Tab-separated table of C-alpha atoms in Angstrom:
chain	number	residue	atom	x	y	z
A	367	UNK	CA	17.528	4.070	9.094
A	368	UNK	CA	14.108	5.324	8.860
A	369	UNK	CA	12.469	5.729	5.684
A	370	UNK	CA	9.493	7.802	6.455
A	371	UNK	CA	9.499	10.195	9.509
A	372	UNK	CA	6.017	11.393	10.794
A	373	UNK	CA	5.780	14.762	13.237
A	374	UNK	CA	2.580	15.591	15.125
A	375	UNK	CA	0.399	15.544	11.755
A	376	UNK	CA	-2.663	16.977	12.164
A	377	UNK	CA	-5.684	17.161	9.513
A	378	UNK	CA	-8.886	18.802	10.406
A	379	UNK	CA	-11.830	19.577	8.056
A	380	UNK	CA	-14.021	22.157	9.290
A	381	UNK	CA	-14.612	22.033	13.151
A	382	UNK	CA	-13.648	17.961	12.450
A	383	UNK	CA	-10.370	16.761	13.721
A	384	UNK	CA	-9.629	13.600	11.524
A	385	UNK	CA	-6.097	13.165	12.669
A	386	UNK	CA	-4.341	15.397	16.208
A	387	UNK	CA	-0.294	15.049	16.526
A	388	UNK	CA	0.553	11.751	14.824
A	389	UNK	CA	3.921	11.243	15.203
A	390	UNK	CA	5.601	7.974	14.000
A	391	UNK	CA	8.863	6.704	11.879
A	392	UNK	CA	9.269	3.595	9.650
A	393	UNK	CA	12.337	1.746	9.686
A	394	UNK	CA	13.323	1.414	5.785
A	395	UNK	CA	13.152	-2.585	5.090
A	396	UNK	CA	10.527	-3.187	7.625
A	397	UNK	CA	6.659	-4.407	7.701
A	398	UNK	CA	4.940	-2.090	9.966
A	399	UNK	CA	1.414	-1.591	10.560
A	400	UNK	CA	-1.713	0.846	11.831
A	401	UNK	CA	-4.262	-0.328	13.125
A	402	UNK	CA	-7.489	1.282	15.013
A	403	UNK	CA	-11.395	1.179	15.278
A	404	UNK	CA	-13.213	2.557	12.034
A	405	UNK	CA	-13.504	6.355	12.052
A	406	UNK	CA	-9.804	6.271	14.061
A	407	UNK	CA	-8.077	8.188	11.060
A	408	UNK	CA	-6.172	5.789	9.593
A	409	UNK	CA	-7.223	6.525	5.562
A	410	UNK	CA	-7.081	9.964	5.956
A	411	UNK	CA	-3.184	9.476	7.604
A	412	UNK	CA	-2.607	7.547	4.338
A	413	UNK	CA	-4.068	10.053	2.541
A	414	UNK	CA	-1.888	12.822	3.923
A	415	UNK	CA	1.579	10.891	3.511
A	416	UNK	CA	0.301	10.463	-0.580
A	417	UNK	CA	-0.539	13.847	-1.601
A	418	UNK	CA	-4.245	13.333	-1.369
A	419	UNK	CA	-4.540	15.578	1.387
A	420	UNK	CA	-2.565	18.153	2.354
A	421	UNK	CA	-1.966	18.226	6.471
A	422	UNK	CA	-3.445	21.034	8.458
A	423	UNK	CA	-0.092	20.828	10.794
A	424	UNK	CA	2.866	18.705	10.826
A	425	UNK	CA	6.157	17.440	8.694
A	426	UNK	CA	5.876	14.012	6.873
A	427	UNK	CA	9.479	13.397	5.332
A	428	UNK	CA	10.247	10.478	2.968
A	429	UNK	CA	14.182	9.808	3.230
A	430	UNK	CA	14.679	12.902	5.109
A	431	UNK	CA	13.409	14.716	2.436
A	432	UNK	CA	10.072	17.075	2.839
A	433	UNK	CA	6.618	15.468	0.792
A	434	UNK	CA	4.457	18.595	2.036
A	435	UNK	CA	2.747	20.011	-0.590
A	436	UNK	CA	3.326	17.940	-3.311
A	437	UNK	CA	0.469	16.300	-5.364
A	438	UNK	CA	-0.351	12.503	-5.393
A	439	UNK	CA	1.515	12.376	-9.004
A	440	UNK	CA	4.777	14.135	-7.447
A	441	UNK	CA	4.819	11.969	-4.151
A	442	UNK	CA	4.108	8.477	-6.626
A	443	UNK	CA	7.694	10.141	-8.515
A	444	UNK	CA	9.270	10.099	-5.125
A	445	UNK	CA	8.673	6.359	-4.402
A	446	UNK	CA	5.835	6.177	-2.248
A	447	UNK	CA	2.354	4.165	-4.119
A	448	UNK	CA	-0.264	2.758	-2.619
A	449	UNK	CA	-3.777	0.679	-3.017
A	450	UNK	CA	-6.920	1.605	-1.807
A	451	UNK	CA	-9.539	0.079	0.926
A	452	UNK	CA	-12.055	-0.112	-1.612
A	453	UNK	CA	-9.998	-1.400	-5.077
A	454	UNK	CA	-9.463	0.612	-8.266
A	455	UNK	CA	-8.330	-1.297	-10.951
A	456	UNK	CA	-9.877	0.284	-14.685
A	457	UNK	CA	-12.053	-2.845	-14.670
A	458	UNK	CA	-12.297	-2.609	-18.392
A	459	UNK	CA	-8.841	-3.017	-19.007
A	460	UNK	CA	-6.955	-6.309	-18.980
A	461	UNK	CA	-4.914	-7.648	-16.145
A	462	UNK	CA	-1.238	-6.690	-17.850
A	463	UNK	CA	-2.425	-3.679	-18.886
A	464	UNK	CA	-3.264	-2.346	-15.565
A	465	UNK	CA	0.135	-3.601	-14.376
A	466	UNK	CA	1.370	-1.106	-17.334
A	467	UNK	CA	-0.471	2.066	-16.265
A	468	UNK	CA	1.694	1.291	-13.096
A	469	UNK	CA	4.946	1.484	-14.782
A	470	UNK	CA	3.959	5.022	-16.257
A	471	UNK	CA	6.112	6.564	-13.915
A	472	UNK	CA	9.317	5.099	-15.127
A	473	UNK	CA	8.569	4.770	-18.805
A	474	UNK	CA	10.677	7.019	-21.314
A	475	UNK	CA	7.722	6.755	-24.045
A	476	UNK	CA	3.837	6.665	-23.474
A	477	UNK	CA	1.626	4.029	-22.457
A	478	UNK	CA	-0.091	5.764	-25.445
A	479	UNK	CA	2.921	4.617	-27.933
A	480	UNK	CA	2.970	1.773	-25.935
A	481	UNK	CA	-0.391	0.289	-26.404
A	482	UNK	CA	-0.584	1.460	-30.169
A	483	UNK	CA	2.395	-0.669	-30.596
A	484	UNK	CA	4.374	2.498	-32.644
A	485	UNK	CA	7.771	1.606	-34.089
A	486	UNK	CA	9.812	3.322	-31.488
A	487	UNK	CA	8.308	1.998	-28.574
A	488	UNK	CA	9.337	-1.449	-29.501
A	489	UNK	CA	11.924	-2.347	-27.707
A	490	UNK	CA	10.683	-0.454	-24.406
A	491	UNK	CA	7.185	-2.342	-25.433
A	492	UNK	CA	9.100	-5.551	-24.640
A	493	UNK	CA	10.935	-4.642	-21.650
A	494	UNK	CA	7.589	-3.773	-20.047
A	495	UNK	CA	5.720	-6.391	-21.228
A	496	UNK	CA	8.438	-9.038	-19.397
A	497	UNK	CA	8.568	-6.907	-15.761
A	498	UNK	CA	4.684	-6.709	-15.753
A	499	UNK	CA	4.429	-10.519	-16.296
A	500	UNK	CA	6.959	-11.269	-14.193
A	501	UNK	CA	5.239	-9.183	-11.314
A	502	UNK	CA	2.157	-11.202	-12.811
A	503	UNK	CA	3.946	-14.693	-12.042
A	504	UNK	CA	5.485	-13.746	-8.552
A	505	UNK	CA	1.124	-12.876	-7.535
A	506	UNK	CA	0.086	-15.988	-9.335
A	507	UNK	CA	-2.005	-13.992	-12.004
A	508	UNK	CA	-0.124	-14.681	-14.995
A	509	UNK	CA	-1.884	-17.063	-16.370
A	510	UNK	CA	-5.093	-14.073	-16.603
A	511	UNK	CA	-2.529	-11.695	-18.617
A	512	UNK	CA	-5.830	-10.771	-21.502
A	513	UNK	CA	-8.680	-11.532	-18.927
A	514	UNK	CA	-10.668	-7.879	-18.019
A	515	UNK	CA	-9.845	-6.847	-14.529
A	516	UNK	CA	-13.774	-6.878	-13.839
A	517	UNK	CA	-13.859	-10.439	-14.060
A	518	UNK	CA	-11.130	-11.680	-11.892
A	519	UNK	CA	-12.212	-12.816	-8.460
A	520	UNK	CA	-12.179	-10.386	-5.620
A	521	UNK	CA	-8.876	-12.503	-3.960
A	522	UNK	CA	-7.610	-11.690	-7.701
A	523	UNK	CA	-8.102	-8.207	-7.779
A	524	UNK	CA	-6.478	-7.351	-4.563
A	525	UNK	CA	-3.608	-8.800	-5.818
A	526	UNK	CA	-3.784	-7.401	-9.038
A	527	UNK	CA	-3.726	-3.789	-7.482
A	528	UNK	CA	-0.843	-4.603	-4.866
A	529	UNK	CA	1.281	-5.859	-8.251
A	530	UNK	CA	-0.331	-2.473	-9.981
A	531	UNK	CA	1.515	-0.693	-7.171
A	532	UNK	CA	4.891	-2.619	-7.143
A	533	UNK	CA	5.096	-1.744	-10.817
A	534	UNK	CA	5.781	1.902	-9.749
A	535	UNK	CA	9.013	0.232	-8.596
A	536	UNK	CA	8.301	2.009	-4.808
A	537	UNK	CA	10.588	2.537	-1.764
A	538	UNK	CA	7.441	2.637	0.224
A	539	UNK	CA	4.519	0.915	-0.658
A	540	UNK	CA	0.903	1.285	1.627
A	541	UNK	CA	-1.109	-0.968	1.439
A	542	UNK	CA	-5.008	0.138	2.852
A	543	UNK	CA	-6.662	-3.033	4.457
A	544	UNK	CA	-5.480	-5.243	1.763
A	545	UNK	CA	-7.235	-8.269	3.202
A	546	UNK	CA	-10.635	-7.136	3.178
A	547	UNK	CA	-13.244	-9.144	1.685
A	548	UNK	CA	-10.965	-11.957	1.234
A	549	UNK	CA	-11.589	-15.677	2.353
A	550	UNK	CA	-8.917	-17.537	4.773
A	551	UNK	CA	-7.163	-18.898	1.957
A	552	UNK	CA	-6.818	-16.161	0.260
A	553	UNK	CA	-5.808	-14.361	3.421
A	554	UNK	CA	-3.087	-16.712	4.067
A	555	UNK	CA	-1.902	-16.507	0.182
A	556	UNK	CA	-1.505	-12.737	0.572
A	557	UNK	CA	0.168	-12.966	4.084
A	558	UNK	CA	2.527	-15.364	2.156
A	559	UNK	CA	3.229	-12.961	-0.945
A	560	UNK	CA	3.669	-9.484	1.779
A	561	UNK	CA	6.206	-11.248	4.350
A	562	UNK	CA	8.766	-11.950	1.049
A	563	UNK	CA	7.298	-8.729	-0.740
A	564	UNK	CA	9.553	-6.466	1.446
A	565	UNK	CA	13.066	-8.468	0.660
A	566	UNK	CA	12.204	-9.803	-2.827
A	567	UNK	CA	11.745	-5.906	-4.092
A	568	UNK	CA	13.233	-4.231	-1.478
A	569	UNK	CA	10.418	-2.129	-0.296
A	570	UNK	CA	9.400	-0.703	3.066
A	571	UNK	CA	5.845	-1.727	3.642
A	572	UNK	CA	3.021	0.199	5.794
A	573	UNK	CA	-0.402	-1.664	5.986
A	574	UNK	CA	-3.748	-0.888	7.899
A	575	UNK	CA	-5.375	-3.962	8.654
A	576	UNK	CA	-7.983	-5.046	10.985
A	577	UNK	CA	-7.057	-8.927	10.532
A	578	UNK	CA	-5.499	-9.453	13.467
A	579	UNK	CA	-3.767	-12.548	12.874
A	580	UNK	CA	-2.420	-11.126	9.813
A	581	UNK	CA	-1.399	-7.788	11.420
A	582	UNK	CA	0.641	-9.838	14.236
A	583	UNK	CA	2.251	-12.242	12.300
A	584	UNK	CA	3.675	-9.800	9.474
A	585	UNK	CA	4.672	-6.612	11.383
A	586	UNK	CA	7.578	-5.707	13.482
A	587	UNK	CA	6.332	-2.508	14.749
A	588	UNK	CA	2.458	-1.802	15.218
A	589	UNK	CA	0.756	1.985	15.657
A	590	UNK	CA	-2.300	1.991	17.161
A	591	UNK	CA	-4.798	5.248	16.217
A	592	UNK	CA	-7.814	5.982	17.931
A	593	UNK	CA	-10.097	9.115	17.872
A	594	UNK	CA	-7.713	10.531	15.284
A	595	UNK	CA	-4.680	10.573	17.772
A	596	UNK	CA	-1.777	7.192	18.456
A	597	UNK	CA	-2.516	5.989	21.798
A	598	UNK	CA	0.081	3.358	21.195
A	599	UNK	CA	3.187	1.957	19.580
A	600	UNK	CA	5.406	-1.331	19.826
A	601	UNK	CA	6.176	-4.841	18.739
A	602	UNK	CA	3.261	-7.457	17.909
A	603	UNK	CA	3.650	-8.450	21.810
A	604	UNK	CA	3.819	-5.247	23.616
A	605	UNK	CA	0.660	-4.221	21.266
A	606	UNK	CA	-1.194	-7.346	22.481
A	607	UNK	CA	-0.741	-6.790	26.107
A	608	UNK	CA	-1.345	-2.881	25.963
A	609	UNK	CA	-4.328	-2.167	28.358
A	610	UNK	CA	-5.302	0.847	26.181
A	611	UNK	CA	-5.315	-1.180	22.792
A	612	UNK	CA	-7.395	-3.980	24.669
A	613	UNK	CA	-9.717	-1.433	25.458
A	614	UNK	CA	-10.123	1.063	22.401
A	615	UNK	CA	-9.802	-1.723	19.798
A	616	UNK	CA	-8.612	-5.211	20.527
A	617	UNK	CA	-10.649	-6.401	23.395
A	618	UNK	CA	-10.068	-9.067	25.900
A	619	UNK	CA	-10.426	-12.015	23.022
A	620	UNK	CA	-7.475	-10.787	21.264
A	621	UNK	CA	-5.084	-11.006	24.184
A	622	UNK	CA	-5.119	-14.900	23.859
């Protein structure tokens, strides 16, 4: 069953066309990725399927159901987050509370009642305490529950924002070149944590990624975006071979 249908999506702003007739549909339970050369349109296609843009043409549906229109807030209700190429954590906060601001969504009282620790919140205090340190554990960050988000290592923060966006408990989560900036080991900590990610919260996940390695090793399917427009689509293998991909983006060093 697919999750999250895509039909000829187009964004233009001005006399610029960002994105021309994307059409693609994510199998609910699966990895799947888009990739592309910078400037091929694959923020603004995120953008789009959250609510931060509104399409010039086109139908994005999540569960058969029709996201048009609705604002970043309204699409986060209907279980789609995300994190961001360049990370946005409130660096002043600490670690578990940003994990908190995540869980907004799903809260009965206020982070404000929350934080201020009034009587009625207790109990719901509590329960949101244990899920955000448990999301903590499973991304190895529990042990930084007090430290300020501004002073965790870059590896740490990217982390820190994917378990941010888990903690909107998401059917879909998208994750914008989540491996950016980060070191090999780090790289091949976070390929670990995404590949059981899907299964071990049962969430669909849609990445852009220009690590290779990482991109064919986690995903099933694979969209390719240049120029604004999908010149390809297919498993890890047929995406590798794909004279078109070789030649827009991957080039001949990437076939071996």
């Amino acid at each position: 069953m697919d999750i999250l249908e895509v039909t000829n999506l187009t964004k233009e702003f001005g006399g610029l066309t960002a994105n021309k007739d994307v059409s693609m549909n994510v199998k609910e339970g699966s990895i799947t990725a888009v990739i592309g050369p910078n400037g091929a349109g694959k923020t603004t296609f995120f953008n789009m399927i959250t609510g931060v843009y509104q399409p010039t043409a086109g139908e994005i549906k999540l569960k058969g159901q029709s996201i048009v229109g609705l604002k970043p807030d309204e699409v986060a209700k209907k279980g789609i987050s995300r994190t961001f190429q360049n990370i946005r954590l409130f660096g002043e906060m600490s670690v578990i509370e940003n994990v908190l601001v995540g869980m907004h969504n799903h809260l009965k009282t206020s982070l404000f009642g929350i934080f201020l620790s009034l009587p009625n919140t207790k109990k719901e205090e509590l329960q949101a305490e244990q899920e955000a340190y448990r999301l903590l554990e499973y991304f190895e960050l529990s042990h930084l529950i007090n430290e300020k988000a501004n002073n965790l290592s870059y590896g740490a923060q990217r982390k820190l924002e994917i378990a941010r966006a888990l903690a909107t408990q998401p059917k879909l989560i998208l994750l914008d070149e989540p491996a950016a900036g980060m070191n090999p080991k780090e790289t091949k900590e976070l390929t670990d944590i995404i590949k059981r990610m899907g299964k071990e919260f049962g969430v669909t996940i849609l990445l852009i990624e220009h690590d290779m390695k990482l991109v064919m090793e986690l995903s099933e399917q694979i969209f390719v975006l240049d120029h604004g427009e999908k010149i390809a689509e297919g498993n890890p293998e047929a995406i590798r071979t794909n004279p078109k991909v070789i030649e827009a983006y991957l080039g001949s060093a990437a076939v071996q």
